[in-house]
Amino acid sequence: MRSSSASLNGFISQNGEVVKEAEKMCELAADHYENFFREPDNIYRPHPYTDAPEIEWENFNEEIPPVTIEEIMEVVNSRKKKKSCDAHGMSNFMFSSLPVQYWCLLLQIFNLSFSSAIVPKQWKETRVLLLAKKESICEVMATRPISLLDVFLKVDEKLFLTRFRDLLQRRGILPDTQSGFRPGFRLQTRVLLFLEQISSLMANSSPVATVFVDFRAAFDQLWAVAPSRVQTVQPQSYFRPINNSFNLLPSEKVYREWEYHDNICCCNNAYYTALTDIRLLTRYQENLCSESCSEPSHTDSAIFLRDIDQMRECRGEQPTFFFLLWVTLVCAWPCYLTRRIFCPKPKCLEIFGSFGSEIVRVKREDMLVAQVDVSTAVINSKLVGRS
């Protein structure tokens, strides 16, 4: 940070006490901003069937163009050589000392990220710094959080932004009235044109009515839930696919996705659930203990909502005698016992119908939302089918 930035020397707690210990300051800041950025309970969720039907455009299967080493070096050289470090201790200033051969290795990671629409988890880790807005000793709400993103994520975002802008220009998606964040479309210019139009109408004695909407802390607390993807004529490679081998139908909309992981034991399992307007897609992915296993095995299922007749909350699958005997014989009981004791227990929703039964596992805090959303989608699907 520059020397002109306001230094932060302490926090004023709710009872008026001044806290200057580093650990207590971190706890106060973490509690405040976790509550500040949490998802509110009163989110307006539009009805899923109020949207217009989606259209499969001719460029739906268009792939994201691959990255070249020349393009990477151009982006790297154009970045400012700042010395501020991210969560992993890397900075843009270090790029000048990184040989070109290393960027050739990162070239494969960037292309894999574009082809799979997945960003490495390590790149999502962010280092957050707090700056005092006015006084050096103030309340937590009087600070400004600064997030230092991963330096390699910034390069990846710049490469994707170049391709996304090219798509927007070729398809003519953004109108000329959309100002800001683009070269040649400054917000100040748009404001001047707007004021000129109002002055011209008032000079001609024409009635003028203007409405200004100001969202409080729009960049911090403005939440919105879209029932489906926004129709921007994008190819499918430009948005993240679901974790299921059953591809989405041309007019199918994804309403909600849930994800649950057993990430404590050595053998980690993952459960992915996607709710659409037509089907319920589930995946059980098993990561084996063996390091030689290059790709985890998974089981996918697709259930049509119109075939669901009953739902109930259950405890999930219980171990049988033969399973416990097999665990004992292969000496895998320590791993199984650790999972049963320390792994977070999921909430299970058992679904019955003409297909038999299927168990959906979600996090405990997501169970109430899952019950309401799945029930609503099933009822809507059956009503639409009858009409």
PDB file of N, CA and C in Angstrom, residues 188-286:
ATOM      1  N   GLN A 188     -19.229   9.524 -17.914  1.00  0.00           N
ATOM      2  CA  GLN A 188     -19.384  10.974 -17.890  1.00  0.00           C
ATOM      3  C   GLN A 188     -20.000  11.489 -19.188  1.00  0.00           C
ATOM      4  N   THR A 189     -19.592  10.907 -20.309  1.00  0.00           N
ATOM      5  CA  THR A 189     -20.163  11.316 -21.597  1.00  0.00           C
ATOM      6  C   THR A 189     -21.648  11.015 -21.659  1.00  0.00           C
ATOM      7  N   ARG A 190     -22.034   9.846 -21.147  1.00  0.00           N
ATOM      8  CA  ARG A 190     -23.441   9.476 -21.151  1.00  0.00           C
ATOM      9  C   ARG A 190     -24.262  10.414 -20.267  1.00  0.00           C
ATOM     10  N   VAL A 191     -23.715  10.839 -19.130  1.00  0.00           N
ATOM     11  CA  VAL A 191     -24.425  11.752 -18.238  1.00  0.00           C
ATOM     12  C   VAL A 191     -24.620  13.109 -18.906  1.00  0.00           C
ATOM     13  N   LEU A 192     -23.588  13.593 -19.605  1.00  0.00           N
ATOM     14  CA  LEU A 192     -23.711  14.872 -20.310  1.00  0.00           C
ATOM     15  C   LEU A 192     -24.760  14.808 -21.415  1.00  0.00           C
ATOM     16  N   LEU A 193     -24.793  13.708 -22.150  1.00  0.00           N
ATOM     17  CA  LEU A 193     -25.814  13.544 -23.188  1.00  0.00           C
ATOM     18  C   LEU A 193     -27.209  13.492 -22.573  1.00  0.00           C
ATOM     19  N   PHE A 194     -27.319  12.838 -21.431  1.00  0.00           N
ATOM     20  CA  PHE A 194     -28.609  12.752 -20.759  1.00  0.00           C
ATOM     21  C   PHE A 194     -29.087  14.131 -20.316  1.00  0.00           C
ATOM     22  N   LEU A 195     -28.197  14.925 -19.736  1.00  0.00           N
ATOM     23  CA  LEU A 195     -28.565  16.278 -19.312  1.00  0.00           C
ATOM     24  C   LEU A 195     -28.902  17.165 -20.510  1.00  0.00           C
ATOM     25  N   GLU A 196     -28.210  16.954 -21.611  1.00  0.00           N
ATOM     26  CA  GLU A 196     -28.502  17.740 -22.810  1.00  0.00           C
ATOM     27  C   GLU A 196     -29.885  17.411 -23.354  1.00  0.00           C
ATOM     28  N   GLN A 197     -30.263  16.132 -23.309  1.00  0.00           N
ATOM     29  CA  GLN A 197     -31.590  15.754 -23.772  1.00  0.00           C
ATOM     30  C   GLN A 197     -32.678  16.371 -22.900  1.00  0.00           C
ATOM     31  N   ILE A 198     -32.456  16.376 -21.572  1.00  0.00           N
ATOM     32  CA  ILE A 198     -33.451  16.984 -20.674  1.00  0.00           C
ATOM     33  C   ILE A 198     -33.567  18.487 -20.926  1.00  0.00           C
ATOM     34  N   SER A 199     -32.420  19.152 -21.091  1.00  0.00           N
ATOM     35  CA  SER A 199     -32.453  20.598 -21.341  1.00  0.00           C
ATOM     36  C   SER A 199     -33.153  20.920 -22.657  1.00  0.00           C
ATOM     37  N   SER A 200     -32.921  20.077 -23.676  1.00  0.00           N
ATOM     38  CA  SER A 200     -33.571  20.309 -24.969  1.00  0.00           C
ATOM     39  C   SER A 200     -35.084  20.143 -24.863  1.00  0.00           C
ATOM     40  N   LEU A 201     -35.535  19.147 -24.113  1.00  0.00           N
ATOM     41  CA  LEU A 201     -36.976  18.947 -23.951  1.00  0.00           C
ATOM     42  C   LEU A 201     -37.606  20.081 -23.147  1.00  0.00           C
ATOM     43  N   MET A 202     -36.931  20.526 -22.108  1.00  0.00           N
ATOM     44  CA  MET A 202     -37.478  21.622 -21.303  1.00  0.00           C
ATOM     45  C   MET A 202     -37.498  22.917 -22.090  1.00  0.00           C
ATOM     46  N   ALA A 203     -36.518  23.132 -22.976  1.00  0.00           N
ATOM     47  CA  ALA A 203     -36.522  24.352 -23.792  1.00  0.00           C
ATOM     48  C   ALA A 203     -37.683  24.366 -24.764  1.00  0.00           C
ATOM     49  N   ASN A 204     -38.139  23.199 -25.199  1.00  0.00           N
ATOM     50  CA  ASN A 204     -39.277  23.112 -26.107  1.00  0.00           C
ATOM     51  C   ASN A 204     -40.608  22.972 -25.367  1.00  0.00           C
ATOM     52  N   SER A 205     -40.577  23.193 -24.048  1.00  0.00           N
ATOM     53  CA  SER A 205     -41.794  23.119 -23.214  1.00  0.00           C
ATOM     54  C   SER A 205     -42.437  21.741 -23.260  1.00  0.00           C
ATOM     55  N   SER A 206     -41.611  20.723 -23.399  1.00  0.00           N
ATOM     56  CA  SER A 206     -42.113  19.341 -23.391  1.00  0.00           C
ATOM     57  C   SER A 206     -42.088  18.798 -21.965  1.00  0.00           C
ATOM     58  N   PRO A 207     -43.081  17.989 -21.609  1.00  0.00           N
ATOM     59  CA  PRO A 207     -43.079  17.417 -20.245  1.00  0.00           C
ATOM     60  C   PRO A 207     -41.916  16.435 -20.078  1.00  0.00           C
ATOM     61  N   VAL A 208     -41.223  16.551 -18.964  1.00  0.00           N
ATOM     62  CA  VAL A 208     -40.054  15.717 -18.685  1.00  0.00           C
ATOM     63  C   VAL A 208     -40.254  15.059 -17.325  1.00  0.00           C
ATOM     64  N   ALA A 209     -40.120  13.761 -17.284  1.00  0.00           N
ATOM     65  CA  ALA A 209     -40.211  13.009 -16.024  1.00  0.00           C
ATOM     66  C   ALA A 209     -38.988  12.096 -15.931  1.00  0.00           C
ATOM     67  N   THR A 210     -38.240  12.214 -14.871  1.00  0.00           N
ATOM     68  CA  THR A 210     -37.040  11.405 -14.662  1.00  0.00           C
ATOM     69  C   THR A 210     -37.136  10.693 -13.324  1.00  0.00           C
ATOM     70  N   VAL A 211     -36.627   9.496 -13.291  1.00  0.00           N
ATOM     71  CA  VAL A 211     -36.611   8.682 -12.066  1.00  0.00           C
ATOM     72  C   VAL A 211     -35.179   8.228 -11.833  1.00  0.00           C
ATOM     73  N   PHE A 212     -34.642   8.537 -10.686  1.00  0.00           N
ATOM     74  CA  PHE A 212     -33.295   8.129 -10.302  1.00  0.00           C
ATOM     75  C   PHE A 212     -33.403   7.116  -9.163  1.00  0.00           C
ATOM     76  N   VAL A 213     -32.762   5.998  -9.342  1.00  0.00           N
ATOM     77  CA  VAL A 213     -32.767   4.934  -8.334  1.00  0.00           C
ATOM     78  C   VAL A 213     -31.353   4.796  -7.801  1.00  0.00           C
ATOM     79  N   ASP A 214     -31.210   4.922  -6.502  1.00  0.00           N
ATOM     80  CA  ASP A 214     -29.905   4.808  -5.856  1.00  0.00           C
ATOM     81  C   ASP A 214     -29.948   3.629  -4.899  1.00  0.00           C
ATOM     82  N   PHE A 215     -29.173   2.571  -5.196  1.00  0.00           N
ATOM     83  CA  PHE A 215     -29.110   1.393  -4.346  1.00  0.00           C
ATOM     84  C   PHE A 215     -28.075   1.622  -3.249  1.00  0.00           C
ATOM     85  N   ARG A 216     -28.481   1.412  -2.016  1.00  0.00           N
ATOM     86  CA  ARG A 216     -27.574   1.603  -0.898  1.00  0.00           C
ATOM     87  C   ARG A 216     -26.490   0.527  -0.919  1.00  0.00           C
ATOM     88  N   ALA A 217     -25.222   0.961  -0.923  1.00  0.00           N
ATOM     89  CA  ALA A 217     -24.080   0.037  -0.955  1.00  0.00           C
ATOM     90  C   ALA A 217     -24.268  -0.989  -2.067  1.00  0.00           C
ATOM     91  N   ALA A 218     -24.491  -0.468  -3.283  1.00  0.00           N
ATOM     92  CA  ALA A 218     -24.849  -1.349  -4.400  1.00  0.00           C
ATOM     93  C   ALA A 218     -23.786  -2.389  -4.680  1.00  0.00           C
ATOM     94  N   PHE A 219     -22.509  -2.053  -4.501  1.00  0.00           N
ATOM     95  CA  PHE A 219     -21.451  -2.996  -4.801  1.00  0.00           C
ATOM     96  C   PHE A 219     -21.186  -3.954  -3.648  1.00  0.00           C
ATOM     97  N   ASP A 220     -21.863  -3.769  -2.507  1.00  0.00           N
ATOM     98  CA  ASP A 220     -21.601  -4.611  -1.351  1.00  0.00           C
ATOM     99  C   ASP A 220     -22.793  -5.467  -0.959  1.00  0.00           C
ATOM    100  N   GLN A 221     -23.997  -4.891  -0.946  1.00  0.00           N
ATOM    101  CA  GLN A 221     -25.142  -5.572  -0.364  1.00  0.00           C
ATOM    102  C   GLN A 221     -26.280  -5.793  -1.347  1.00  0.00           C
ATOM    103  N   LEU A 222     -26.096  -5.552  -2.601  1.00  0.00           N
ATOM    104  CA  LEU A 222     -27.180  -5.736  -3.566  1.00  0.00           C
ATOM    105  C   LEU A 222     -27.204  -7.187  -4.005  1.00  0.00           C
ATOM    106  N   TRP A 223     -28.253  -7.912  -3.634  1.00  0.00           N
ATOM    107  CA  TRP A 223     -28.400  -9.335  -3.959  1.00  0.00           C
ATOM    108  C   TRP A 223     -29.524  -9.483  -4.971  1.00  0.00           C
ATOM    109  N   ALA A 224     -29.326 -10.398  -5.881  1.00  0.00           N
ATOM    110  CA  ALA A 224     -30.352 -10.717  -6.877  1.00  0.00           C
ATOM    111  C   ALA A 224     -30.210 -12.172  -7.251  1.00  0.00           C
ATOM    112  N   VAL A 225     -31.332 -12.848  -7.374  1.00  0.00           N
ATOM    113  CA  VAL A 225     -31.346 -14.259  -7.749  1.00  0.00           C
ATOM    114  C   VAL A 225     -32.089 -14.391  -9.057  1.00  0.00           C
ATOM    115  N   ALA A 226     -31.409 -14.845 -10.087  1.00  0.00           N
ATOM    116  CA  ALA A 226     -32.037 -15.035 -11.398  1.00  0.00           C
ATOM    117  C   ALA A 226     -32.527 -16.466 -11.502  1.00  0.00           C
ATOM    118  N   PRO A 227     -33.765 -16.702 -11.917  1.00  0.00           N
ATOM    119  CA  PRO A 227     -34.270 -18.062 -12.004  1.00  0.00           C
ATOM    120  C   PRO A 227     -33.618 -18.865 -13.100  1.00  0.00           C
ATOM    121  N   SER A 228     -32.980 -18.235 -14.048  1.00  0.00           N
ATOM    122  CA  SER A 228     -32.312 -18.949 -15.138  1.00  0.00           C
ATOM    123  C   SER A 228     -31.199 -18.068 -15.664  1.00  0.00           C
ATOM    124  N   ARG A 229     -30.420 -18.627 -16.583  1.00  0.00           N
ATOM    125  CA  ARG A 229     -29.333 -17.854 -17.165  1.00  0.00           C
ATOM    126  C   ARG A 229     -29.883 -16.721 -18.022  1.00  0.00           C
ATOM    127  N   VAL A 230     -29.202 -15.587 -17.994  1.00  0.00           N
ATOM    128  CA  VAL A 230     -29.618 -14.444 -18.794  1.00  0.00           C
ATOM    129  C   VAL A 230     -29.359 -14.735 -20.265  1.00  0.00           C
ATOM    130  N   GLN A 231     -30.298 -14.422 -21.102  1.00  0.00           N
ATOM    131  CA  GLN A 231     -30.162 -14.703 -22.520  1.00  0.00           C
ATOM    132  C   GLN A 231     -29.296 -13.634 -23.168  1.00  0.00           C
ATOM    133  N   THR A 232     -28.027 -13.939 -23.341  1.00  0.00           N
ATOM    134  CA  THR A 232     -27.088 -13.005 -23.956  1.00  0.00           C
ATOM    135  C   THR A 232     -26.464 -13.592 -25.206  1.00  0.00           C
ATOM    136  N   VAL A 233     -27.062 -14.590 -25.791  1.00  0.00           N
ATOM    137  CA  VAL A 233     -26.603 -15.199 -27.039  1.00  0.00           C
ATOM    138  C   VAL A 233     -25.153 -15.682 -26.874  1.00  0.00           C
ATOM    139  N   GLN A 234     -24.846 -16.287 -25.743  1.00  0.00           N
ATOM    140  CA  GLN A 234     -23.506 -16.783 -25.497  1.00  0.00           C
ATOM    141  C   GLN A 234     -23.415 -18.255 -25.862  1.00  0.00           C
ATOM    142  N   PRO A 235     -22.281 -18.694 -26.389  1.00  0.00           N
ATOM    143  CA  PRO A 235     -22.070 -20.130 -26.559  1.00  0.00           C
ATOM    144  C   PRO A 235     -22.007 -20.811 -25.202  1.00  0.00           C
ATOM    145  N   GLN A 236     -22.251 -22.121 -25.171  1.00  0.00           N
ATOM    146  CA  GLN A 236     -22.297 -22.831 -23.913  1.00  0.00           C
ATOM    147  C   GLN A 236     -20.947 -22.882 -23.222  1.00  0.00           C
ATOM    148  N   SER A 237     -19.842 -22.696 -23.951  1.00  0.00           N
ATOM    149  CA  SER A 237     -18.524 -22.724 -23.324  1.00  0.00           C
ATOM    150  C   SER A 237     -18.254 -21.496 -22.485  1.00  0.00           C
ATOM    151  N   TYR A 238     -19.056 -20.434 -22.621  1.00  0.00           N
ATOM    152  CA  TYR A 238     -18.802 -19.209 -21.889  1.00  0.00           C
ATOM    153  C   TYR A 238     -19.509 -19.177 -20.537  1.00  0.00           C
ATOM    154  N   PHE A 239     -20.301 -20.193 -20.206  1.00  0.00           N
ATOM    155  CA  PHE A 239     -20.825 -20.290 -18.860  1.00  0.00           C
ATOM    156  C   PHE A 239     -20.502 -21.672 -18.317  1.00  0.00           C
ATOM    157  N   ARG A 240     -20.530 -21.790 -16.980  1.00  0.00           N
ATOM    158  CA  ARG A 240     -20.074 -23.014 -16.326  1.00  0.00           C
ATOM    159  C   ARG A 240     -21.085 -24.135 -16.525  1.00  0.00           C
ATOM    160  N   PRO A 241     -20.655 -25.325 -16.984  1.00  0.00           N
ATOM    161  CA  PRO A 241     -21.577 -26.442 -17.133  1.00  0.00           C
ATOM    162  C   PRO A 241     -21.885 -27.083 -15.786  1.00  0.00           C
ATOM    163  N   ILE A 242     -22.912 -27.912 -15.742  1.00  0.00           N
ATOM    164  CA  ILE A 242     -23.267 -28.609 -14.515  1.00  0.00           C
ATOM    165  C   ILE A 242     -22.433 -29.872 -14.400  1.00  0.00           C
ATOM    166  N   ASN A 243     -22.354 -30.412 -13.188  1.00  0.00           N
ATOM    167  CA  ASN A 243     -21.590 -31.624 -12.928  1.00  0.00           C
ATOM    168  C   ASN A 243     -22.473 -32.838 -13.186  1.00  0.00           C
ATOM    169  N   ASN A 244     -22.673 -33.152 -14.441  1.00  0.00           N
ATOM    170  CA  ASN A 244     -23.484 -34.292 -14.801  1.00  0.00           C
ATOM    171  C   ASN A 244     -23.236 -34.631 -16.261  1.00  0.00           C
ATOM    172  N   SER A 245     -23.217 -35.939 -16.566  1.00  0.00           N
ATOM    173  CA  SER A 245     -22.985 -36.358 -17.945  1.00  0.00           C
ATOM    174  C   SER A 245     -24.236 -36.220 -18.809  1.00  0.00           C
ATOM    175  N   PHE A 246     -25.413 -36.069 -18.192  1.00  0.00           N
ATOM    176  CA  PHE A 246     -26.644 -35.830 -18.947  1.00  0.00           C
ATOM    177  C   PHE A 246     -26.703 -34.349 -19.301  1.00  0.00           C
ATOM    178  N   ASN A 247     -26.484 -34.033 -20.542  1.00  0.00           N
ATOM    179  CA  ASN A 247     -26.442 -32.645 -20.974  1.00  0.00           C
ATOM    180  C   ASN A 247     -27.818 -31.993 -20.863  1.00  0.00           C
ATOM    181  N   LEU A 248     -27.805 -30.683 -20.726  1.00  0.00           N
ATOM    182  CA  LEU A 248     -29.052 -29.937 -20.664  1.00  0.00           C
ATOM    183  C   LEU A 248     -29.729 -29.913 -22.027  1.00  0.00           C
ATOM    184  N   LEU A 249     -31.038 -29.957 -22.002  1.00  0.00           N
ATOM    185  CA  LEU A 249     -31.808 -29.855 -23.238  1.00  0.00           C
ATOM    186  C   LEU A 249     -31.780 -28.418 -23.748  1.00  0.00           C
ATOM    187  N   PRO A 250     -32.077 -28.196 -25.017  1.00  0.00           N
ATOM    188  CA  PRO A 250     -31.981 -26.834 -25.567  1.00  0.00           C
ATOM    189  C   PRO A 250     -32.797 -25.794 -24.804  1.00  0.00           C
ATOM    190  N   SER A 251     -33.991 -26.165 -24.314  1.00  0.00           N
ATOM    191  CA  SER A 251     -34.843 -25.198 -23.625  1.00  0.00           C
ATOM    192  C   SER A 251     -34.872 -25.405 -22.112  1.00  0.00           C
ATOM    193  N   GLU A 252     -33.966 -26.202 -21.600  1.00  0.00           N
ATOM    194  CA  GLU A 252     -33.961 -26.518 -20.166  1.00  0.00           C
ATOM    195  C   GLU A 252     -33.254 -25.417 -19.382  1.00  0.00           C
ATOM    196  N   LYS A 253     -33.829 -25.047 -18.240  1.00  0.00           N
ATOM    197  CA  LYS A 253     -33.292 -23.980 -17.408  1.00  0.00           C
ATOM    198  C   LYS A 253     -32.831 -24.551 -16.068  1.00  0.00           C
ATOM    199  N   VAL A 254     -31.690 -24.098 -15.605  1.00  0.00           N
ATOM    200  CA  VAL A 254     -31.156 -24.497 -14.310  1.00  0.00           C
ATOM    201  C   VAL A 254     -31.602 -23.485 -13.268  1.00  0.00           C
ATOM    202  N   TYR A 255     -32.354 -23.960 -12.252  1.00  0.00           N
ATOM    203  CA  TYR A 255     -32.856 -23.083 -11.220  1.00  0.00           C
ATOM    204  C   TYR A 255     -31.954 -23.037  -9.991  1.00  0.00           C
ATOM    205  N   ARG A 256     -31.431 -24.176  -9.602  1.00  0.00           N
ATOM    206  CA  ARG A 256     -30.691 -24.247  -8.349  1.00  0.00           C
ATOM    207  C   ARG A 256     -29.670 -25.381  -8.443  1.00  0.00           C
ATOM    208  N   GLU A 257     -28.514 -25.194  -7.776  1.00  0.00           N
ATOM    209  CA  GLU A 257     -27.467 -26.216  -7.696  1.00  0.00           C
ATOM    210  C   GLU A 257     -27.005 -26.334  -6.255  1.00  0.00           C
ATOM    211  N   TRP A 258     -26.805 -27.576  -5.813  1.00  0.00           N
ATOM    212  CA  TRP A 258     -26.284 -27.854  -4.476  1.00  0.00           C
ATOM    213  C   TRP A 258     -25.044 -28.729  -4.595  1.00  0.00           C
ATOM    214  N   GLU A 259     -24.189 -28.595  -3.613  1.00  0.00           N
ATOM    215  CA  GLU A 259     -22.924 -29.322  -3.631  1.00  0.00           C
ATOM    216  C   GLU A 259     -22.555 -29.695  -2.192  1.00  0.00           C
ATOM    217  N   TYR A 260     -22.147 -30.953  -2.003  1.00  0.00           N
ATOM    218  CA  TYR A 260     -21.753 -31.442  -0.686  1.00  0.00           C
ATOM    219  C   TYR A 260     -20.511 -32.300  -0.818  1.00  0.00           C
ATOM    220  N   HIS A 261     -19.538 -32.105   0.093  1.00  0.00           N
ATOM    221  CA  HIS A 261     -18.268 -32.827   0.053  1.00  0.00           C
ATOM    222  C   HIS A 261     -17.985 -33.453   1.405  1.00  0.00           C
ATOM    223  N   ASP A 262     -17.451 -34.680   1.379  1.00  0.00           N
ATOM    224  CA  ASP A 262     -16.827 -35.295   2.550  1.00  0.00           C
ATOM    225  C   ASP A 262     -15.335 -35.051   2.427  1.00  0.00           C
ATOM    226  N   ASN A 263     -14.842 -33.968   3.001  1.00  0.00           N
ATOM    227  CA  ASN A 263     -13.477 -33.531   2.730  1.00  0.00           C
ATOM    228  C   ASN A 263     -12.555 -33.640   3.928  1.00  0.00           C
ATOM    229  N   ILE A 264     -12.814 -34.573   4.826  1.00  0.00           N
ATOM    230  CA  ILE A 264     -11.931 -34.751   5.974  1.00  0.00           C
ATOM    231  C   ILE A 264     -11.128 -36.038   5.857  1.00  0.00           C
ATOM    232  N   CYS A 265     -11.772 -37.100   5.442  1.00  0.00           N
ATOM    233  CA  CYS A 265     -11.076 -38.385   5.370  1.00  0.00           C
ATOM    234  C   CYS A 265     -10.236 -38.468   4.103  1.00  0.00           C
ATOM    235  N   CYS A 266      -9.402 -39.511   4.030  1.00  0.00           N
ATOM    236  CA  CYS A 266      -8.528 -39.663   2.865  1.00  0.00           C
ATOM    237  C   CYS A 266      -9.311 -40.019   1.618  1.00  0.00           C
ATOM    238  N   CYS A 267     -10.444 -40.723   1.780  1.00  0.00           N
ATOM    239  CA  CYS A 267     -11.280 -41.076   0.631  1.00  0.00           C
ATOM    240  C   CYS A 267     -12.451 -40.095   0.586  1.00  0.00           C
ATOM    241  N   ASN A 268     -12.359 -39.093  -0.244  1.00  0.00           N
ATOM    242  CA  ASN A 268     -13.348 -38.024  -0.271  1.00  0.00           C
ATOM    243  C   ASN A 268     -14.422 -38.312  -1.306  1.00  0.00           C
ATOM    244  N   ASN A 269     -15.661 -38.066  -0.921  1.00  0.00           N
ATOM    245  CA  ASN A 269     -16.787 -38.220  -1.822  1.00  0.00           C
ATOM    246  C   ASN A 269     -17.445 -36.867  -2.039  1.00  0.00           C
ATOM    247  N   ALA A 270     -18.106 -36.730  -3.164  1.00  0.00           N
ATOM    248  CA  ALA A 270     -18.779 -35.479  -3.502  1.00  0.00           C
ATOM    249  C   ALA A 270     -20.154 -35.802  -4.067  1.00  0.00           C
ATOM    250  N   TYR A 271     -21.128 -34.944  -3.735  1.00  0.00           N
ATOM    251  CA  TYR A 271     -22.502 -35.101  -4.212  1.00  0.00           C
ATOM    252  C   TYR A 271     -22.922 -33.790  -4.861  1.00  0.00           C
ATOM    253  N   TYR A 272     -23.327 -33.858  -6.122  1.00  0.00           N
ATOM    254  CA  TYR A 272     -23.750 -32.687  -6.876  1.00  0.00           C
ATOM    255  C   TYR A 272     -25.211 -32.872  -7.275  1.00  0.00           C
ATOM    256  N   THR A 273     -26.001 -31.835  -7.084  1.00  0.00           N
ATOM    257  CA  THR A 273     -27.418 -31.879  -7.425  1.00  0.00           C
ATOM    258  C   THR A 273     -27.777 -30.601  -8.173  1.00  0.00           C
ATOM    259  N   ALA A 274     -28.454 -30.747  -9.292  1.00  0.00           N
ATOM    260  CA  ALA A 274     -28.908 -29.614 -10.096  1.00  0.00           C
ATOM    261  C   ALA A 274     -30.405 -29.759 -10.346  1.00  0.00           C
ATOM    262  N   LEU A 275     -31.150 -28.701 -10.035  1.00  0.00           N
ATOM    263  CA  LEU A 275     -32.598 -28.685 -10.247  1.00  0.00           C
ATOM    264  C   LEU A 275     -32.921 -27.811 -11.442  1.00  0.00           C
ATOM    265  N   THR A 276     -33.582 -28.377 -12.422  1.00  0.00           N
ATOM    266  CA  THR A 276     -34.011 -27.634 -13.603  1.00  0.00           C
ATOM    267  C   THR A 276     -35.529 -27.583 -13.635  1.00  0.00           C
ATOM    268  N   ASP A 277     -36.069 -26.982 -14.679  1.00  0.00           N
ATOM    269  CA  ASP A 277     -37.519 -26.926 -14.805  1.00  0.00           C
ATOM    270  C   ASP A 277     -38.114 -28.234 -15.306  1.00  0.00           C
ATOM    271  N   ILE A 278     -37.257 -29.190 -15.701  1.00  0.00           N
ATOM    272  CA  ILE A 278     -37.740 -30.454 -16.242  1.00  0.00           C
ATOM    273  C   ILE A 278     -37.271 -31.642 -15.417  1.00  0.00           C
ATOM    274  N   ARG A 279     -35.998 -31.593 -14.972  1.00  0.00           N
ATOM    275  CA  ARG A 279     -35.387 -32.773 -14.358  1.00  0.00           C
ATOM    276  C   ARG A 279     -34.668 -32.409 -13.064  1.00  0.00           C
ATOM    277  N   LEU A 280     -34.330 -33.463 -12.337  1.00  0.00           N
ATOM    278  CA  LEU A 280     -33.460 -33.384 -11.169  1.00  0.00           C
ATOM    279  C   LEU A 280     -32.223 -34.221 -11.477  1.00  0.00           C
ATOM    280  N   LEU A 281     -31.072 -33.559 -11.615  1.00  0.00           N
ATOM    281  CA  LEU A 281     -29.826 -34.210 -12.001  1.00  0.00           C
ATOM    282  C   LEU A 281     -28.944 -34.374 -10.774  1.00  0.00           C
ATOM    283  N   THR A 282     -28.484 -35.597 -10.524  1.00  0.00           N
ATOM    284  CA  THR A 282     -27.643 -35.886  -9.370  1.00  0.00           C
ATOM    285  C   THR A 282     -26.383 -36.598  -9.822  1.00  0.00           C
ATOM    286  N   ARG A 283     -25.317 -36.380  -9.078  1.00  0.00           N
ATOM    287  CA  ARG A 283     -24.043 -37.073  -9.316  1.00  0.00           C
ATOM    288  C   ARG A 283     -23.429 -37.458  -7.975  1.00  0.00           C
ATOM    289  N   TYR A 284     -23.032 -38.735  -7.877  1.00  0.00           N
ATOM    290  CA  TYR A 284     -22.246 -39.218  -6.743  1.00  0.00           C
ATOM    291  C   TYR A 284     -20.843 -39.507  -7.260  1.00  0.00           C
ATOM    292  N   GLN A 285     -19.869 -38.765  -6.761  1.00  0.00           N
ATOM    293  CA  GLN A 285     -18.485 -38.883  -7.221  1.00  0.00           C
ATOM    294  C   GLN A 285     -17.629 -39.411  -6.084  1.00  0.00           C
ATOM    295  N   GLU A 286     -16.918 -40.481  -6.354  1.00  0.00           N
ATOM    296  CA  GLU A 286     -16.101 -41.145  -5.347  1.00  0.00           C
ATOM    297  C   GLU A 286     -14.635 -40.996  -5.702  1.00  0.00           C
TER     298      GLU A 286
END
